[in-house]
XYZ file of C-alpha atoms in Angstrom:
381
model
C -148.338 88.063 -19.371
C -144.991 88.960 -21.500
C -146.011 89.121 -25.260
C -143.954 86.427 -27.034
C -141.832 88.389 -29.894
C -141.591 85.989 -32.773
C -137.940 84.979 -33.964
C -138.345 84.131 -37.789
C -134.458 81.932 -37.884
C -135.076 80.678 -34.216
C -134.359 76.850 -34.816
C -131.487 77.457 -37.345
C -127.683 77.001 -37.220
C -125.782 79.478 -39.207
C -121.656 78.530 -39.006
C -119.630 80.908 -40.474
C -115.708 80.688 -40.982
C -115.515 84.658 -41.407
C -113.177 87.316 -41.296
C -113.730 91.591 -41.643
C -116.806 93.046 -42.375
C -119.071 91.307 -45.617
C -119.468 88.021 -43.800
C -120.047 88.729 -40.125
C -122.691 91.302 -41.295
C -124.540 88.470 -42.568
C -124.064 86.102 -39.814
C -125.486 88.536 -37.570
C -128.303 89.552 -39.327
C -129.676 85.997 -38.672
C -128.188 86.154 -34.758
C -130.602 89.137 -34.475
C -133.370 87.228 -36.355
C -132.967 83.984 -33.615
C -130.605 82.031 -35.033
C -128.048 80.347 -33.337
C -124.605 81.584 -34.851
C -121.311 79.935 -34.208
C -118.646 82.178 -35.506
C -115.387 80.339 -36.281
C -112.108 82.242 -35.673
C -108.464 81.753 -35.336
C -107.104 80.218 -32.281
C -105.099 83.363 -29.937
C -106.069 86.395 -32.236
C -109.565 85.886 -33.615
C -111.212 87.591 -36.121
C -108.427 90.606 -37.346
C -111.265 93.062 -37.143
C -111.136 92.672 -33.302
C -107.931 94.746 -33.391
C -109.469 97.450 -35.806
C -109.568 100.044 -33.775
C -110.792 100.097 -29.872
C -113.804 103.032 -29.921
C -116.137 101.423 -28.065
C -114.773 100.988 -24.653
C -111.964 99.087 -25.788
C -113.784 97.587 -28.175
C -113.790 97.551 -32.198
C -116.400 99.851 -33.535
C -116.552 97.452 -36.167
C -116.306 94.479 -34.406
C -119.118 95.202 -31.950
C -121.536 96.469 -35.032
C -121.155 92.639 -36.718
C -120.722 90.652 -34.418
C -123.246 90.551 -31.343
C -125.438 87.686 -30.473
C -122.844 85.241 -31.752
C -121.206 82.006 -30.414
C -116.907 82.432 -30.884
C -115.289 79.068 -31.716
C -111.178 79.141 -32.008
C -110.406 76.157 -34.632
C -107.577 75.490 -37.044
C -108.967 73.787 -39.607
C -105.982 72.376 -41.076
C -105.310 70.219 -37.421
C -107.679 67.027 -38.658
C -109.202 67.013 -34.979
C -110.624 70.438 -35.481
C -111.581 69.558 -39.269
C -113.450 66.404 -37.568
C -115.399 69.132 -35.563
C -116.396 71.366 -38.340
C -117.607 68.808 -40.070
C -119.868 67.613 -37.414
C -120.843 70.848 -36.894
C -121.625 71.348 -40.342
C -123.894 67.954 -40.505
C -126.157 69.966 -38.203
C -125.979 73.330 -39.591
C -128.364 75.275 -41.772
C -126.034 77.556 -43.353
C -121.939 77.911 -44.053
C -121.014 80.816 -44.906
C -117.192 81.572 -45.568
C -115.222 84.383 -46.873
C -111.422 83.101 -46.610
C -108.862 84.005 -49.320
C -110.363 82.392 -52.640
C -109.204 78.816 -53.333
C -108.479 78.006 -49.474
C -112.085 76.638 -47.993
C -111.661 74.232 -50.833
C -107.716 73.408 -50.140
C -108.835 72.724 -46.524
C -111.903 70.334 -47.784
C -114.978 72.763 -47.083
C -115.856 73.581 -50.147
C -119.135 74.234 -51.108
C -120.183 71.930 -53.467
C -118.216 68.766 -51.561
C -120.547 69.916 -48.497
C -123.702 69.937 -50.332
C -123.285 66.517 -51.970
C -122.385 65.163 -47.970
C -125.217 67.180 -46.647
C -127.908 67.803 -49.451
C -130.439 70.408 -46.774
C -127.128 72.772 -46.670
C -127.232 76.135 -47.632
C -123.788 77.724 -48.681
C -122.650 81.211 -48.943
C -119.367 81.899 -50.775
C -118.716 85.442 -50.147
C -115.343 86.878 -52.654
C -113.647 89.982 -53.539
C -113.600 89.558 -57.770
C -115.688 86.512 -58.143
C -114.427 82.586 -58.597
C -113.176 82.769 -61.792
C -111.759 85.361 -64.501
C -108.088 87.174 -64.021
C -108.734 88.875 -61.202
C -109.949 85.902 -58.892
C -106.643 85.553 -56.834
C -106.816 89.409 -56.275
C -106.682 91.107 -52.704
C -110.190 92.711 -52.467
C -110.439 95.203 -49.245
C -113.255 97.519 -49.558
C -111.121 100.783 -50.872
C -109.859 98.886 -53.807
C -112.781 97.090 -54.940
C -114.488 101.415 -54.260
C -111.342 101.947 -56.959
C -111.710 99.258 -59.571
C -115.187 99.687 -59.940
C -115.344 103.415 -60.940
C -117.304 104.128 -57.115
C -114.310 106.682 -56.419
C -114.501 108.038 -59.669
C -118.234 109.402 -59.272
C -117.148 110.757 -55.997
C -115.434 113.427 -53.974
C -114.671 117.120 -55.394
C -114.170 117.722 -59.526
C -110.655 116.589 -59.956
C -110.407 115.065 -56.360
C -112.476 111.562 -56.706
C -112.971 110.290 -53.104
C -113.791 107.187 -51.172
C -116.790 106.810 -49.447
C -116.469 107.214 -45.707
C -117.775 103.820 -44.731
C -117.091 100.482 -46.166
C -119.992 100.397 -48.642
C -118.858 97.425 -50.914
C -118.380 95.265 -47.724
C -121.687 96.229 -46.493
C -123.534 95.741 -49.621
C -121.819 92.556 -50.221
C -123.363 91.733 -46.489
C -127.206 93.319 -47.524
C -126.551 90.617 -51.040
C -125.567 87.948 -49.193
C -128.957 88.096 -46.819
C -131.252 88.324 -49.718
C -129.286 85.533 -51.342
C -129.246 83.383 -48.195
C -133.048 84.211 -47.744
C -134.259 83.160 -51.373
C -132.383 80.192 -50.526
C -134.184 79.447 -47.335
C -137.115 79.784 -49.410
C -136.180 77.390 -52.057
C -135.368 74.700 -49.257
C -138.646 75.071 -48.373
C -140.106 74.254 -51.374
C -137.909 71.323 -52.551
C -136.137 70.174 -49.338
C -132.675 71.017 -50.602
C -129.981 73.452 -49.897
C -128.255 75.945 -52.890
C -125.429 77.470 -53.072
C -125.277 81.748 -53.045
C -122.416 83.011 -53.959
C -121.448 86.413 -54.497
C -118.776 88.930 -54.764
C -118.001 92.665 -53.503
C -117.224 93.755 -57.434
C -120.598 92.314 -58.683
C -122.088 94.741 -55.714
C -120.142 97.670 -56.582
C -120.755 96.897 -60.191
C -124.530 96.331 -59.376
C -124.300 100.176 -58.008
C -122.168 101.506 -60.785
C -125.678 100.855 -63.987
C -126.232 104.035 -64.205
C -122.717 105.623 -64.551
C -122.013 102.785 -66.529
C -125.408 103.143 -68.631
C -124.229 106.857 -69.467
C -120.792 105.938 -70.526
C -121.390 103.054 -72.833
C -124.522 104.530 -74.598
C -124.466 108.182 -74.275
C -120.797 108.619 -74.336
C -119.848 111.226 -71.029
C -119.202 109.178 -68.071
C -120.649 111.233 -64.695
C -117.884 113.401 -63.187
C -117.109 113.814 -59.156
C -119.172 117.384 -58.204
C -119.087 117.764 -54.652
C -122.417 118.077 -53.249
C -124.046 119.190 -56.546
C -125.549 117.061 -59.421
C -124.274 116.698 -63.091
C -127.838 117.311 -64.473
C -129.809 119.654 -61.782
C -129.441 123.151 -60.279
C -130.043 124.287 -58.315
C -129.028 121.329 -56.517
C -126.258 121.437 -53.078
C -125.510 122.644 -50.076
C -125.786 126.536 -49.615
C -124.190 128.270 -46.301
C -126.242 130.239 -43.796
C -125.196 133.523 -42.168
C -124.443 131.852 -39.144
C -122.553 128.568 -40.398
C -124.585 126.011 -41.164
C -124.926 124.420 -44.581
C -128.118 123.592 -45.941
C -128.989 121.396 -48.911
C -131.631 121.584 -51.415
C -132.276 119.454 -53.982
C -135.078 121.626 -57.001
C -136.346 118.170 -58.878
C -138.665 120.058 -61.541
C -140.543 123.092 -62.430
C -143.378 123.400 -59.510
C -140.396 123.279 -57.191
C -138.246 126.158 -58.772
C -141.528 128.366 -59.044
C -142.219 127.889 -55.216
C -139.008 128.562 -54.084
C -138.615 131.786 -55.699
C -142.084 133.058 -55.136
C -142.280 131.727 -51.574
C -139.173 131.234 -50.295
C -137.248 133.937 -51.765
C -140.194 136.026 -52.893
C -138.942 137.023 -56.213
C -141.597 135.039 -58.384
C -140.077 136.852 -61.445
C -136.895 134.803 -61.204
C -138.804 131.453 -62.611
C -139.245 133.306 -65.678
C -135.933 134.875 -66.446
C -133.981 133.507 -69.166
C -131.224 132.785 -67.168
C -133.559 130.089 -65.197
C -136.474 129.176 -66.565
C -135.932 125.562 -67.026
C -133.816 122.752 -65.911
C -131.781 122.975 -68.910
C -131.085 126.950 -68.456
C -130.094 126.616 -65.022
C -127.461 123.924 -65.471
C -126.230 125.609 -68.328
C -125.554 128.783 -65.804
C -125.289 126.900 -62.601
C -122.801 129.190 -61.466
C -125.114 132.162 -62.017
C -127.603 130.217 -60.463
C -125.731 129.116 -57.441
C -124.370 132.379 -56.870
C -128.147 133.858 -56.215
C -129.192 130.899 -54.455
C -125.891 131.348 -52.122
C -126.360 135.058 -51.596
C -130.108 134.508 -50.577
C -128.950 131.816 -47.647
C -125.637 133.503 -46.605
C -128.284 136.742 -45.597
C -130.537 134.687 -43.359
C -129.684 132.212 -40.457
C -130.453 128.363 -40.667
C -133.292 128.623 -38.430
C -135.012 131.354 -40.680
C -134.040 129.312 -44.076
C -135.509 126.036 -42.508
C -138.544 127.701 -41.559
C -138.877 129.571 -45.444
C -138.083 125.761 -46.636
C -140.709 124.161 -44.730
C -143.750 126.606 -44.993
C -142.938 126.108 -48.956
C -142.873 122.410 -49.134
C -138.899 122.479 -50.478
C -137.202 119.605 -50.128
C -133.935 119.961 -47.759
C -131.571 118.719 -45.490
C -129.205 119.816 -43.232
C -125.112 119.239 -43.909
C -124.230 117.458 -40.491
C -121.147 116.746 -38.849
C -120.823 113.030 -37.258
C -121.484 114.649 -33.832
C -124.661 116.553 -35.162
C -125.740 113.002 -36.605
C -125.188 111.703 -32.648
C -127.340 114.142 -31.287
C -130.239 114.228 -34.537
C -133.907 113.481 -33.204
C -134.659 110.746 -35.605
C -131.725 108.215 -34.289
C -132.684 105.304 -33.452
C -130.254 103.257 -30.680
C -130.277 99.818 -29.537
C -128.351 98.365 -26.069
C -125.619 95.636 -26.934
C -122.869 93.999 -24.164
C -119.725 94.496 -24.544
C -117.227 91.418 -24.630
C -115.769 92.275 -20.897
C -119.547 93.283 -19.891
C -119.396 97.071 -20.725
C -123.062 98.470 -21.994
C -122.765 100.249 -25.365
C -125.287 101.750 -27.650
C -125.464 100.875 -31.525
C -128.119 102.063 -33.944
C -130.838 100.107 -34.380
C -131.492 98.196 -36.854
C -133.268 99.795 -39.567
C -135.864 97.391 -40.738
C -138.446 96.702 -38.444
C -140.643 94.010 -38.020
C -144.328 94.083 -36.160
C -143.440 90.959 -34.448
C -140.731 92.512 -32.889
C -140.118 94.912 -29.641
C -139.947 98.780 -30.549
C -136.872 99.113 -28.203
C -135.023 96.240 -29.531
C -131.824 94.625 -27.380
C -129.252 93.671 -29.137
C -127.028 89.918 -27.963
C -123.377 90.115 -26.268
C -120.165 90.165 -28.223
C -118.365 87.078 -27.639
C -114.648 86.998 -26.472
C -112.067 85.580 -28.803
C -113.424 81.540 -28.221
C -115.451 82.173 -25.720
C -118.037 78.964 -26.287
C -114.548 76.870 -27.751
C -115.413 74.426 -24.518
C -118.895 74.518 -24.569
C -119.086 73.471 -28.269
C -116.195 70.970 -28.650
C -118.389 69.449 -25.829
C -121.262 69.714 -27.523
C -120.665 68.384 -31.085
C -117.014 66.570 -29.778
């Protein structure tokens, strides 16, 4: 007998009028979870993500990541037929979620307090750039800028380079928000039978992230500055280069640590005790001293030999990989998803998992630009 996995949203309708990244994150979170998600996108183009970039077979890397397991509906809201339609839909649904330019869900009629006075079990999900009010509301918000206003940029990269992170972090923690938001709502329906609004914005995310720089600044007056792979505070604390390439970081969090790695990794047990590093303090205060004996000590042994050292000591390390040597690391976890035109692709899997739910998961198709537009104005026409 096939064991039944449990699907926690199975019963729900999520609609989402979504665009990018932040909000078809979200909406697919609760596709994988069993809910049915009808993704609303512009008649002929779709979703602009779509057209991102064509990695996967054809298809956008990002668009495949947020999208699978969802129903794609072509409407233009402003036509009062296809206004009719999302609002019959809504009557139904569980959730809205929306991240349009700010100002227009309301300008077409959709906005979320109007829709929770029609239909009071409605959960909505404004999802912004700067927030709904204040002087920066009206604001174009992509990911890099929202990295640049919020200081992220300045905290990273090389001293006197800052840099953006490589991914879209704000849009992706925007997506992780809206989730918890959308589930402490769920929660709250529960209890009292009504829906809530959640509304957040990728700023308040970043700015979420940015406490502790910010902390620093405001009360102890010298703001973190952009060190490469080192730390402002610790040393010996990087990545240190083998003698046949490879870069290894370590990360020395307190005294124990610093004793064992120079008594058992680099068997010099007299170097804890020298003045030039015998505390945290010392060391950062001659980091370059200290990183230059660190340094010598790897760039005389290969990365096999220091990872061995490393381990037998208990030190804390990591390698520095390349994207490919992330492809091909042991620990990756991949999960099986269909491709629009019915190409196989592998993503990762998802990264929480539940005991109610297969160890090899399998992840829904991505739909074609209005693929269910029939089936659906059938439907709910």
């Amino acid at each position: 007998m096939q064991e039944h996995h449990l699907k926690p949203y199975e019963g729900l309708l999520v609609v989402s009028l979504e665009q990018a990244v932040a909000a078809p994150l979200a909406s697919c979170h609760f596709a994988q979870g069993g809910a049915r998600v009808i993704k609303i996108e512009r008649e002929g183009e779709g979703d602009f993500a779509r057209k991102y970039d064509g990695a996967v077979k054809g298809t956008a890397s990002y668009f495949a990541w947020a999208n699978h397991g969802k129903e794609s509906l072509c409407l233009d809201i402003k036509k009062p037929g296809d206004a009719v339609l999302l609002d019959r839909l809504l009557a139904k649904a569980d959730i809205f979620i929306q991240n349009l330019a700010p100002g227009a869900i309301d300008r077409a009629g959709f906005g979320s307090e109007t829709l929770r006075q029609k239909y009071p079990r409605l959960i909505t999900c404004d999802i912004s750039g700067y927030g709904e009010a204040g002087a920066y509301r009206e604001m174009k918000a992509y990911d890099f800028l929202v990295q640049c206003e919020s200081g992220l940029v300045a905290v990273n990269g090389a001293p006197g380079h800052p840099g953006r992170i490589g991914v879209s972090v704000c849009d992706i923690g925007a997506s992780m928000n809206a989730i918890i938001g959308l589930q402490k709502a769920l929660i709250a329906r529960g209890i009292t039978g009504k829906g809530s609004a959640v509304k957040l914005s990728l700023f308040d995310t970043a700015a979420d992230w940015m406490t502790v720089p910010l902390l620093h600044t405001v009360y102890a007056g010298n703001a973190p500055q952009p060190v490469g792979l080192h730390h402002p505070s610790i040393a010996p604390y990087g990545g240190f280069t083998t003698s046949d390439g490879h870069i290894l970081a370590i990360s020395i969090q307190n005294e124990r640590e610093w004793v064992k790695l120079c008594a058992e990794v680099f068997e010099r047990p007299d170097l804890a005790k020298d003045p030039l590093f015998c505390n945290a303090a010392a060391r950062v205060r001659n980091r370059l001293d200290t990183d230059t004996m660190v340094a010598a000590y790897f760039a005389a042994r290969t990365r096999a030999e220091m990872e061995a050292r490393l381990r037998a000591a208990s030190i804390a390390f990591g390698a520095v990989n390349s994207v490919a040597d992330f492809a091909a690391h042991p620990q990756l976890r991949r999960a099986p998803v269909t491709l629009e035109d019915g190409q196989e692709a592998e993503l990762v899997a998802p990264p929480v998992r539940h005991s109610f739910e297969p160890d090899q998961p399998r992840l829904g198709r991505v739909p074609a630009v209005g693929q269910h537009s029939a089936a659906i104005r059938a439907e709910f026409g």
